[in-house]
């Protein structure tokens, strides 16, 4: 058994971090993230919808929220998987997707451009 350190794999995803990106854009800070951590996911989604509909007096007619939910959630999960893994292969395994399905998700939601802007 060798006592040498194994070479650490560094992939492109290592530099993708959702929290850091939001902090650089001045959309987040320590205090905000602490308050957000105390809310459940359901509360965050409900609050976000409430804030989005406030300018139009709570009416969001004509926008297919129910049918858009799966796309919104998939986009968020794909961005998180890029943020929490070092390589695309790890992200693919994390999501439990096969290579072709992962490729289609990447093309549809384009998470790389989100982090590199």
N, CA and C atoms as an extended XYZ file, in Angstrom:
351
Properties=species:S:1:pos:R:3:atomname:S:1:resname:S:1:resid:I:1 pbc="F F F"
N         0.850       -1.177        0.000 N   UNK     1
C         0.000        0.000        0.000 CA  UNK     1
C         0.893        1.237        0.000 C   UNK     1
N         0.640        2.103       -0.910 N   UNK     2
C         1.425        3.315       -1.033 CA  UNK     2
C         0.831        4.414       -0.165 C   UNK     2
N         1.712        5.205        0.417 N   UNK     3
C         1.245        6.309        1.262 CA  UNK     3
C         1.189        7.624        0.498 C   UNK     3
N         1.462        7.544       -0.778 N   UNK     4
C         1.393        8.750       -1.591 CA  UNK     4
C        -0.054        9.224       -1.700 C   UNK     4
N        -0.186       10.499       -1.790 N   UNK     5
C        -1.524       11.037       -2.018 CA  UNK     5
C        -1.967       10.728       -3.432 C   UNK     5
N        -3.210       10.378       -3.553 N   UNK     6
C        -3.738       10.170       -4.887 CA  UNK     6
C        -3.952       11.523       -5.537 C   UNK     6
N        -3.745       11.560       -6.822 N   UNK     7
C        -3.910       12.809       -7.552 CA  UNK     7
C        -5.389       13.205       -7.514 C   UNK     7
N        -5.621       14.427       -7.071 N   UNK     8
C        -6.994       14.915       -6.975 CA  UNK     8
C        -7.478       15.307       -8.356 C   UNK     8
N        -8.649       14.834       -8.699 N   UNK     9
C        -9.229       15.189       -9.989 CA  UNK     9
C        -9.849       16.571       -9.906 C   UNK     9
N        -9.417       17.396      -10.814 N   UNK    10
C        -9.980       18.734      -10.873 CA  UNK    10
C       -10.635       18.887      -12.231 C   UNK    10
N       -11.933       19.072      -12.216 N   UNK    11
C       -12.659       19.253      -13.457 CA  UNK    11
C       -13.149       20.686      -13.584 C   UNK    11
N       -13.825       20.956      -14.664 N   UNK    12
C       -14.331       22.303      -14.917 CA  UNK    12
C       -15.348       22.718      -13.857 C   UNK    12
N       -16.127       21.774      -13.365 N   UNK    13
C       -17.173       22.102      -12.387 CA  UNK    13
C       -16.621       22.608      -11.063 C   UNK    13
N       -15.348       22.358      -10.805 N   UNK    14
C       -14.765       22.786       -9.529 CA  UNK    14
C       -14.913       24.289       -9.323 C   UNK    14
N       -14.920       25.037      -10.402 N   UNK    15
C       -14.968       26.482      -10.308 CA  UNK    15
C       -16.392       27.037      -10.377 C   UNK    15
N       -17.380       26.167      -10.500 N   UNK    16
C       -18.771       26.596      -10.537 CA  UNK    16
C       -19.319       26.547       -9.123 C   UNK    16
N       -19.763       27.665       -8.620 N   UNK    17
C       -20.333       27.710       -7.289 CA  UNK    17
C       -21.482       28.701       -7.314 C   UNK    17
N       -22.676       28.217       -7.076 N   UNK    18
C       -23.876       29.036       -7.160 CA  UNK    18
C       -23.869       30.151       -6.125 C   UNK    18
N       -23.462       29.844       -4.917 N   UNK    19
C       -23.427       30.842       -3.853 CA  UNK    19
C       -22.443       31.965       -4.184 C   UNK    19
N       -21.259       31.590       -4.656 N   UNK    20
C       -20.268       32.616       -5.006 CA  UNK    20
C       -20.732       33.479       -6.170 C   UNK    20
N       -21.383       32.864       -7.157 N   UNK    21
C       -21.873       33.632       -8.300 CA  UNK    21
C       -22.901       34.666       -7.852 C   UNK    21
N       -23.834       34.260       -6.992 N   UNK    22
C       -24.850       35.190       -6.508 CA  UNK    22
C       -24.234       36.285       -5.640 C   UNK    22
N       -23.210       35.947       -4.898 N   UNK    23
C       -22.527       36.966       -4.081 CA  UNK    23
C       -21.784       37.968       -4.953 C   UNK    23
N       -21.160       37.504       -6.025 N   UNK    24
C       -20.463       38.410       -6.934 CA  UNK    24
C       -21.434       39.374       -7.607 C   UNK    24
N       -22.647       38.890       -7.874 N   UNK    25
C       -23.663       39.733       -8.506 CA  UNK    25
C       -24.417       40.581       -7.481 C   UNK    25
N       -23.986       40.520       -6.220 N   UNK    26
C       -24.608       41.267       -5.118 CA  UNK    26
C       -26.084       40.887       -4.923 C   UNK    26
N       -26.420       39.612       -5.217 N   UNK    27
C       -27.772       39.113       -4.999 CA  UNK    27
C       -27.885       38.326       -3.701 C   UNK    27
N       -26.750       38.081       -3.043 N   UNK    28
C       -26.750       37.278       -1.835 CA  UNK    28
C       -25.630       37.752       -0.904 C   UNK    28
N       -25.790       37.426        0.382 N   UNK    29
C       -24.744       37.677        1.375 CA  UNK    29
C       -24.947       36.691        2.523 C   UNK    29
N       -24.069       36.728        3.533 N   UNK    30
C       -24.147       35.778        4.645 CA  UNK    30
C       -25.489       35.858        5.378 C   UNK    30
N       -25.932       37.064        5.648 N   UNK    31
C       -27.185       37.249        6.390 CA  UNK    31
C       -28.380       36.685        5.616 C   UNK    31
N       -28.430       36.966        4.321 N   UNK    32
C       -29.525       36.461        3.490 CA  UNK    32
C       -29.518       34.932        3.445 C   UNK    32
N       -28.335       34.350        3.272 N   UNK    33
C       -28.237       32.890        3.191 CA  UNK    33
C       -28.625       32.231        4.514 C   UNK    33
N       -28.329       32.873        5.633 N   UNK    34
C       -28.729       32.340        6.942 CA  UNK    34
C       -30.248       32.363        7.074 C   UNK    34
N       -30.875       33.460        6.677 N   UNK    35
C       -32.340       33.541        6.745 CA  UNK    35
C       -32.984       32.547        5.779 C   UNK    35
N       -32.407       32.386        4.604 N   UNK    36
C       -32.943       31.460        3.609 CA  UNK    36
C       -32.840       30.010        4.092 C   UNK    36
N       -31.771       29.691        4.806 N   UNK    37
C       -31.581       28.330        5.323 CA  UNK    37
C       -32.654       27.961        6.345 C   UNK    37
N       -33.261       28.953        6.989 N   UNK    38
C       -34.299       28.688        7.978 CA  UNK    38
C       -35.673       28.457        7.365 C   UNK    38
N       -35.795       28.664        6.061 N   UNK    39
C       -37.077       28.455        5.386 CA  UNK    39
C       -37.093       27.101        4.693 C   UNK    39
N       -38.279       26.512        4.585 N   UNK    40
C       -38.401       25.270        3.828 CA  UNK    40
C       -38.464       25.610        2.342 C   UNK    40
N       -38.253       24.618        1.503 N   UNK    41
C       -38.292       24.832        0.061 CA  UNK    41
C       -39.679       25.316       -0.383 C   UNK    41
N       -40.720       24.766        0.231 N   UNK    42
C       -42.084       25.178       -0.099 CA  UNK    42
C       -42.312       26.652        0.235 C   UNK    42
N       -41.776       27.085        1.383 N   UNK    43
C       -41.916       28.487        1.781 CA  UNK    43
C       -41.153       29.415        0.840 C   UNK    43
N       -39.989       28.984        0.402 N   UNK    44
C       -39.191       29.804       -0.515 CA  UNK    44
C       -39.918       29.960       -1.855 C   UNK    44
N       -40.455       28.864       -2.373 N   UNK    45
C       -41.177       28.921       -3.648 CA  UNK    45
C       -42.419       29.791       -3.521 C   UNK    45
N       -43.178       29.598       -2.442 N   UNK    46
C       -44.381       30.402       -2.219 CA  UNK    46
C       -44.058       31.883       -2.082 C   UNK    46
N       -43.015       32.195       -1.332 N   UNK    47
C       -42.608       33.592       -1.146 CA  UNK    47
C       -42.146       34.203       -2.461 C   UNK    47
N       -41.392       33.447       -3.244 N   UNK    48
C       -40.921       33.944       -4.535 CA  UNK    48
C       -42.092       34.236       -5.462 C   UNK    48
N       -43.083       33.356       -5.485 N   UNK    49
C       -44.270       33.593       -6.311 CA  UNK    49
C       -45.051       34.805       -5.815 C   UNK    49
N       -45.173       34.936       -4.496 N   UNK    50
C       -45.892       36.075       -3.934 CA  UNK    50
C       -45.203       37.388       -4.304 C   UNK    50
N       -43.890       37.414       -4.197 N   UNK    51
C       -43.140       38.624       -4.551 CA  UNK    51
C       -43.204       38.924       -6.051 C   UNK    51
N       -43.249       37.878       -6.868 N   UNK    52
C       -43.329       38.066       -8.320 CA  UNK    52
C       -44.686       38.614       -8.747 C   UNK    52
N       -45.741       38.257       -8.002 N   UNK    53
C       -47.080       38.708       -8.386 CA  UNK    53
C       -47.496       39.998       -7.694 C   UNK    53
N       -46.702       40.484       -6.766 N   UNK    54
C       -47.045       41.713       -6.050 CA  UNK    54
C       -47.244       42.915       -6.976 C   UNK    54
N       -46.382       43.143       -7.972 N   UNK    55
C       -46.587       44.306       -8.847 CA  UNK    55
C       -47.872       44.255       -9.675 C   UNK    55
N       -48.423       43.062       -9.891 N   UNK    56
C       -49.656       42.936      -10.683 CA  UNK    56
C       -50.848       42.565       -9.790 C   UNK    56
N       -50.791       42.994       -8.540 N   UNK    57
C       -51.868       42.769       -7.571 CA  UNK    57
C       -52.231       41.302       -7.387 C   UNK    57
N       -51.227       40.438       -7.372 N   UNK    58
C       -51.458       39.024       -7.093 CA  UNK    58
C       -52.043       38.231       -8.242 C   UNK    58
N       -52.084       38.810       -9.418 N   UNK    59
C       -52.664       38.108      -10.573 CA  UNK    59
C       -51.560       37.758      -11.563 C   UNK    59
N       -51.473       36.513      -11.882 N   UNK    60
C       -50.476       36.050      -12.841 CA  UNK    60
C       -51.183       35.195      -13.889 C   UNK    60
N       -52.245       35.745      -14.426 N   UNK    61
C       -53.048       35.013      -15.396 CA  UNK    61
C       -52.305       34.854      -16.711 C   UNK    61
N       -52.530       33.728      -17.357 N   UNK    62
C       -51.930       33.483      -18.656 CA  UNK    62
C       -50.531       32.877      -18.586 C   UNK    62
N       -49.956       32.799      -17.404 N   UNK    63
C       -48.639       32.198      -17.254 CA  UNK    63
C       -48.823       30.773      -16.743 C   UNK    63
N       -48.415       29.768      -17.498 N   UNK    64
C       -48.669       28.373      -17.107 CA  UNK    64
C       -47.717       27.872      -16.017 C   UNK    64
N       -47.930       28.325      -14.803 N   UNK    65
C       -47.027       27.958      -13.701 CA  UNK    65
C       -47.006       26.454      -13.475 C   UNK    65
N       -48.173       25.854      -13.422 N   UNK    66
C       -48.256       24.428      -13.096 CA  UNK    66
C       -47.497       23.577      -14.107 C   UNK    66
N       -47.640       23.902      -15.381 N   UNK    67
C       -46.964       23.120      -16.420 CA  UNK    67
C       -45.476       23.451      -16.515 C   UNK    67
N       -45.073       24.596      -16.015 N   UNK    68
C       -43.672       25.008      -16.082 CA  UNK    68
C       -42.850       24.524      -14.898 C   UNK    68
N       -43.502       24.009      -13.876 N   UNK    69
C       -42.783       23.623      -12.654 CA  UNK    69
C       -41.690       22.594      -12.891 C   UNK    69
N       -41.955       21.586      -13.697 N   UNK    70
C       -40.932       20.549      -13.901 CA  UNK    70
C       -39.695       21.134      -14.564 C   UNK    70
N       -39.877       22.032      -15.523 N   UNK    71
C       -38.718       22.644      -16.179 CA  UNK    71
C       -37.947       23.534      -15.218 C   UNK    71
N       -38.646       24.279      -14.385 N   UNK    72
C       -38.000       25.165      -13.417 CA  UNK    72
C       -37.187       24.345      -12.423 C   UNK    72
N       -37.768       23.271      -11.917 N   UNK    73
C       -37.086       22.425      -10.932 CA  UNK    73
C       -35.895       21.706      -11.565 C   UNK    73
N       -36.055       21.189      -12.782 N   UNK    74
C       -34.940       20.504      -13.447 CA  UNK    74
C       -33.778       21.453      -13.693 C   UNK    74
N       -34.076       22.677      -14.091 N   UNK    75
C       -33.032       23.673      -14.315 CA  UNK    75
C       -32.279       23.946      -13.005 C   UNK    75
N       -33.016       24.118      -11.921 N   UNK    76
C       -32.387       24.394      -10.627 CA  UNK    76
C       -31.528       23.220      -10.159 C   UNK    76
N       -32.023       22.004      -10.312 N   UNK    77
C       -31.273       20.815       -9.881 CA  UNK    77
C       -30.022       20.626      -10.734 C   UNK    77
N       -30.115       20.895      -12.027 N   UNK    78
C       -28.949       20.762      -12.895 CA  UNK    78
C       -27.876       21.777      -12.511 C   UNK    78
N       -28.277       23.015      -12.215 N   UNK    79
C       -27.302       24.032      -11.776 CA  UNK    79
C       -26.666       23.622      -10.449 C   UNK    79
N       -27.484       23.085       -9.544 N   UNK    80
C       -26.927       22.628       -8.262 CA  UNK    80
C       -25.937       21.491       -8.471 C   UNK    80
N       -26.257       20.555       -9.360 N   UNK    81
C       -25.350       19.430       -9.583 CA  UNK    81
C       -24.011       19.909      -10.138 C   UNK    81
N       -24.029       20.917      -10.982 N   UNK    82
C       -22.767       21.488      -11.477 CA  UNK    82
C       -22.003       22.169      -10.346 C   UNK    82
N       -22.733       22.816       -9.463 N   UNK    83
C       -22.113       23.541       -8.361 CA  UNK    83
C       -21.520       22.600       -7.314 C   UNK    83
N       -22.112       21.433       -7.121 N   UNK    84
C       -21.685       20.552       -6.031 CA  UNK    84
C       -20.749       19.426       -6.456 C   UNK    84
N       -20.464       19.314       -7.739 N   UNK    85
C       -19.567       18.255       -8.205 CA  UNK    85
C       -18.345       18.867       -8.877 C   UNK    85
N       -17.322       18.040       -9.050 N   UNK    86
C       -16.087       18.535       -9.663 CA  UNK    86
C       -16.073       18.375      -11.174 C   UNK    86
N       -16.729       17.318      -11.670 N   UNK    87
C       -16.710       17.047      -13.108 CA  UNK    87
C       -18.124       16.812      -13.617 C   UNK    87
N       -18.259       16.824      -14.934 N   UNK    88
C       -19.566       16.551      -15.518 CA  UNK    88
C       -19.973       15.100      -15.316 C   UNK    88
N       -18.998       14.206      -15.295 N   UNK    89
C       -19.320       12.791      -15.044 CA  UNK    89
C       -19.899       12.619      -13.641 C   UNK    89
N       -19.326       13.323      -12.662 N   UNK    90
C       -19.870       13.266      -11.303 CA  UNK    90
C       -21.281       13.838      -11.272 C   UNK    90
N       -21.499       14.939      -11.990 N   UNK    91
C       -22.834       15.544      -12.042 CA  UNK    91
C       -23.833       14.572      -12.666 C   UNK    91
N       -23.393       13.883      -13.706 N   UNK    92
C       -24.254       12.910      -14.372 CA  UNK    92
C       -24.614       11.777      -13.416 C   UNK    92
N       -23.635       11.286      -12.676 N   UNK    93
C       -23.897       10.216      -11.711 CA  UNK    93
C       -24.771       10.705      -10.557 C   UNK    93
N       -24.528       11.936      -10.111 N   UNK    94
C       -25.318       12.529       -9.028 CA  UNK    94
C       -26.804       12.576       -9.399 C   UNK    94
N       -27.080       12.938      -10.648 N   UNK    95
C       -28.460       13.037      -11.107 CA  UNK    95
C       -29.052       11.681      -11.484 C   UNK    95
N       -28.208       10.679      -11.634 N   UNK    96
C       -28.690        9.355      -12.009 CA  UNK    96
C       -29.108        9.289      -13.465 C   UNK    96
N       -28.450       10.084      -14.301 N   UNK    97
C       -28.783       10.121      -15.724 CA  UNK    97
C       -27.753        9.354      -16.538 C   UNK    97
N       -28.199        8.821      -17.653 N   UNK    98
C       -27.272        8.208      -18.598 CA  UNK    98
C       -26.699        9.308      -19.477 C   UNK    98
N       -25.646        8.972      -20.183 N   UNK    99
C       -24.900        9.964      -20.959 CA  UNK    99
C       -25.792       10.747      -21.929 C   UNK    99
N       -26.642       10.080      -22.669 N   UNK   100
C       -27.493       10.758      -23.661 CA  UNK   100
C       -28.523       11.671      -22.993 C   UNK   100
N       -29.127       11.214      -21.906 N   UNK   101
C       -30.119       12.039      -21.205 CA  UNK   101
C       -29.445       13.272      -20.597 C   UNK   101
N       -28.224       13.082      -20.068 N   UNK   102
C       -27.484       14.210      -19.496 CA  UNK   102
C       -27.128       15.218      -20.584 C   UNK   102
N       -26.736       14.715      -21.733 N   UNK   103
C       -26.392       15.595      -22.854 CA  UNK   103
C       -27.600       16.420      -23.283 C   UNK   103
N       -28.774       15.801      -23.329 N   UNK   104
C       -30.003       16.530      -23.698 CA  UNK   104
C       -30.344       17.594      -22.658 C   UNK   104
N       -30.161       17.259      -21.383 N   UNK   105
C       -30.424       18.233      -20.319 CA  UNK   105
C       -29.467       19.417      -20.432 C   UNK   105
N       -28.187       19.140      -20.716 N   UNK   106
C       -27.206       20.213      -20.871 CA  UNK   106
C       -27.572       21.133      -22.025 C   UNK   106
N       -28.008       20.547      -23.126 N   UNK   107
C       -28.378       21.353      -24.294 CA  UNK   107
C       -29.625       22.184      -24.020 C   UNK   107
N       -30.568       21.610      -23.305 N   UNK   108
C       -31.831       22.311      -23.060 CA  UNK   108
C       -31.665       23.457      -22.065 C   UNK   108
N       -30.959       23.222      -20.952 N   UNK   109
C       -30.891       24.218      -19.884 CA  UNK   109
C       -29.589       25.020      -19.873 C   UNK   109
N       -28.547       24.545      -20.535 N   UNK   110
C       -27.270       25.242      -20.695 CA  UNK   110
C       -26.730       25.822      -19.382 C   UNK   110
N       -26.402       24.977      -18.409 N   UNK   111
C       -25.914       25.478      -17.115 CA  UNK   111
C       -24.532       26.118      -17.183 C   UNK   111
N       -23.703       25.710      -18.150 N   UNK   112
C       -22.353       26.258      -18.247 CA  UNK   112
C       -22.402       27.756      -18.520 C   UNK   112
N       -23.273       28.179      -19.403 N   UNK   113
C       -23.353       29.615      -19.714 CA  UNK   113
C       -23.831       30.416      -18.510 C   UNK   113
N       -24.626       29.816      -17.647 N   UNK   114
C       -25.081       30.508      -16.448 CA  UNK   114
C       -23.904       30.854      -15.540 C   UNK   114
N       -22.985       29.919      -15.371 N   UNK   115
C       -21.847       30.132      -14.478 CA  UNK   115
C       -20.746       30.970      -15.118 C   UNK   115
N       -20.643       30.945      -16.421 N   UNK   116
C       -19.546       31.649      -17.083 CA  UNK   116
C       -19.892       33.062      -17.508 C   UNK   116
N       -21.073       33.540      -17.233 N   UNK   117
C       -21.445       34.908      -17.634 CA  UNK   117
C       -20.745       35.931      -16.783 C   UNK   117
